[in-house]
Short mmCIF file of C-alpha atoms in Angstrom, two decimals:
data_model
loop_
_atom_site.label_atom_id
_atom_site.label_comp_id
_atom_site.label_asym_id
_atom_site.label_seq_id
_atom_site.Cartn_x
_atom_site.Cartn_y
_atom_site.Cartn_z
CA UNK A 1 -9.67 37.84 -45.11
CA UNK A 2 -6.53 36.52 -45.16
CA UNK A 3 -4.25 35.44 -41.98
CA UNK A 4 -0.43 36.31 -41.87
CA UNK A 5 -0.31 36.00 -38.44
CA UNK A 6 3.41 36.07 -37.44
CA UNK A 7 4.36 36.43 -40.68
CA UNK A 8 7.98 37.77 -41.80
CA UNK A 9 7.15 40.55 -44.19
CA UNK A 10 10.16 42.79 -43.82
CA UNK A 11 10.91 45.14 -46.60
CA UNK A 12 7.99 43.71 -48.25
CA UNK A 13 6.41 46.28 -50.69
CA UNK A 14 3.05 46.56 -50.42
CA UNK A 15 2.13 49.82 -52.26
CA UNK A 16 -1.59 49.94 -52.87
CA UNK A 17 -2.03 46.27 -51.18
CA UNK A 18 -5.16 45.11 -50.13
CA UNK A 19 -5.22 43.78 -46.80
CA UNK A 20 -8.45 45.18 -45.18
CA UNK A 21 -8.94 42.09 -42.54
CA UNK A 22 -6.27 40.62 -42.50
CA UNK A 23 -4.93 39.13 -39.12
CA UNK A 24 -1.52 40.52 -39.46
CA UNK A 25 -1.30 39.77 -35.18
CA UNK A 26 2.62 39.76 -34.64
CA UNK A 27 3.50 40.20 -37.85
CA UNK A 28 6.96 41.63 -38.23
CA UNK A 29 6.63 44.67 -40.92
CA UNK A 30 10.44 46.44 -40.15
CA UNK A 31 10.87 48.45 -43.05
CA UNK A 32 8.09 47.51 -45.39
CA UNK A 33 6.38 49.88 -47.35
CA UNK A 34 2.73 50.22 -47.19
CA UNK A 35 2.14 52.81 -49.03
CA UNK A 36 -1.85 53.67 -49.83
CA UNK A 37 -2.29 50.37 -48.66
CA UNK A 38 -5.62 49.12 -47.46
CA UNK A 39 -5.41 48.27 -43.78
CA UNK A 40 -9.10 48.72 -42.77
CA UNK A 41 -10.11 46.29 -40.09
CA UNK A 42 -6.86 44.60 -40.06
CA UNK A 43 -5.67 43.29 -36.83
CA UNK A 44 -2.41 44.46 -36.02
CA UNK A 45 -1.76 43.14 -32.21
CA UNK A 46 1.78 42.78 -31.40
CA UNK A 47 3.11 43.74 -35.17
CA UNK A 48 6.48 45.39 -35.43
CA UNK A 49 5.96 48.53 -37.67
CA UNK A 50 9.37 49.70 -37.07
CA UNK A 51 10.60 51.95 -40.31
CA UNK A 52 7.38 50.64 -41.66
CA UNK A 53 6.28 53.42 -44.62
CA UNK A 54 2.79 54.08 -44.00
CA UNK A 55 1.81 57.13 -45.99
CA UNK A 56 -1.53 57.26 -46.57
CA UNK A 57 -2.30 54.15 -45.85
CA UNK A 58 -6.03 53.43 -44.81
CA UNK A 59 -6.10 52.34 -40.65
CA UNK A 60 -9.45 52.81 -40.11
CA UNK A 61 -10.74 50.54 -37.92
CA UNK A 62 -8.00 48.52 -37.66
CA UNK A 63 -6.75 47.34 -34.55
CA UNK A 64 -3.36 49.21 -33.65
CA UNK A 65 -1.31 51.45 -31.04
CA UNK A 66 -0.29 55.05 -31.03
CA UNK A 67 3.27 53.22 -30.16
CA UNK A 68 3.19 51.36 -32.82
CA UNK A 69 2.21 54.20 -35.27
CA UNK A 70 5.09 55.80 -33.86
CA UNK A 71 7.45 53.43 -34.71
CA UNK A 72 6.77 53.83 -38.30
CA UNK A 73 8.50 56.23 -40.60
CA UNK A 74 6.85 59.56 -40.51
CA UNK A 75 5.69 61.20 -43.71
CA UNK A 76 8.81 63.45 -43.94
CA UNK A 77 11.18 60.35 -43.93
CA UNK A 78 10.39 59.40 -47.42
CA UNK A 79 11.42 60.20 -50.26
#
């Protein structure tokens, strides 16, 4: 469990990270990849997944929004 709370991670690639429980609350993620990343149980409150690359990453159980998932790039935007 690690906590990145408010944490800058912009354009961060985090292919394949492991980050299942991590307090990630207001993190700002704009543009970072995450793909296959492990995001179980990770507390996403108030992050900014804008252009965030989330293919395939693992969500379950984590704490997010619809609107925030929506933010993200979609599967079709990359590459």
């Amino acid at each position: 469990e690690a906590n990145l709370s408010g944490a800058d991670l912009s354009a961060a690639d985090l292919t394949l990270a492991n980050l299942s429980n991590t307090d990630l609350s207001n993190a700002v993620l704009i543009d970072t990849v995450l793909i296959e990343a492990d995001l179980s149980e990770a507390n996403l409150t108030g992050a900014d997944l804008t252009g965030a690359f989330l293919r395939q990453a693992n969500l379950r159980g984590a704490i997010i929004t619809q609107e925030q998932i929506d933010k993200a790039r979609s599967p079709d935007d990359i590459p």
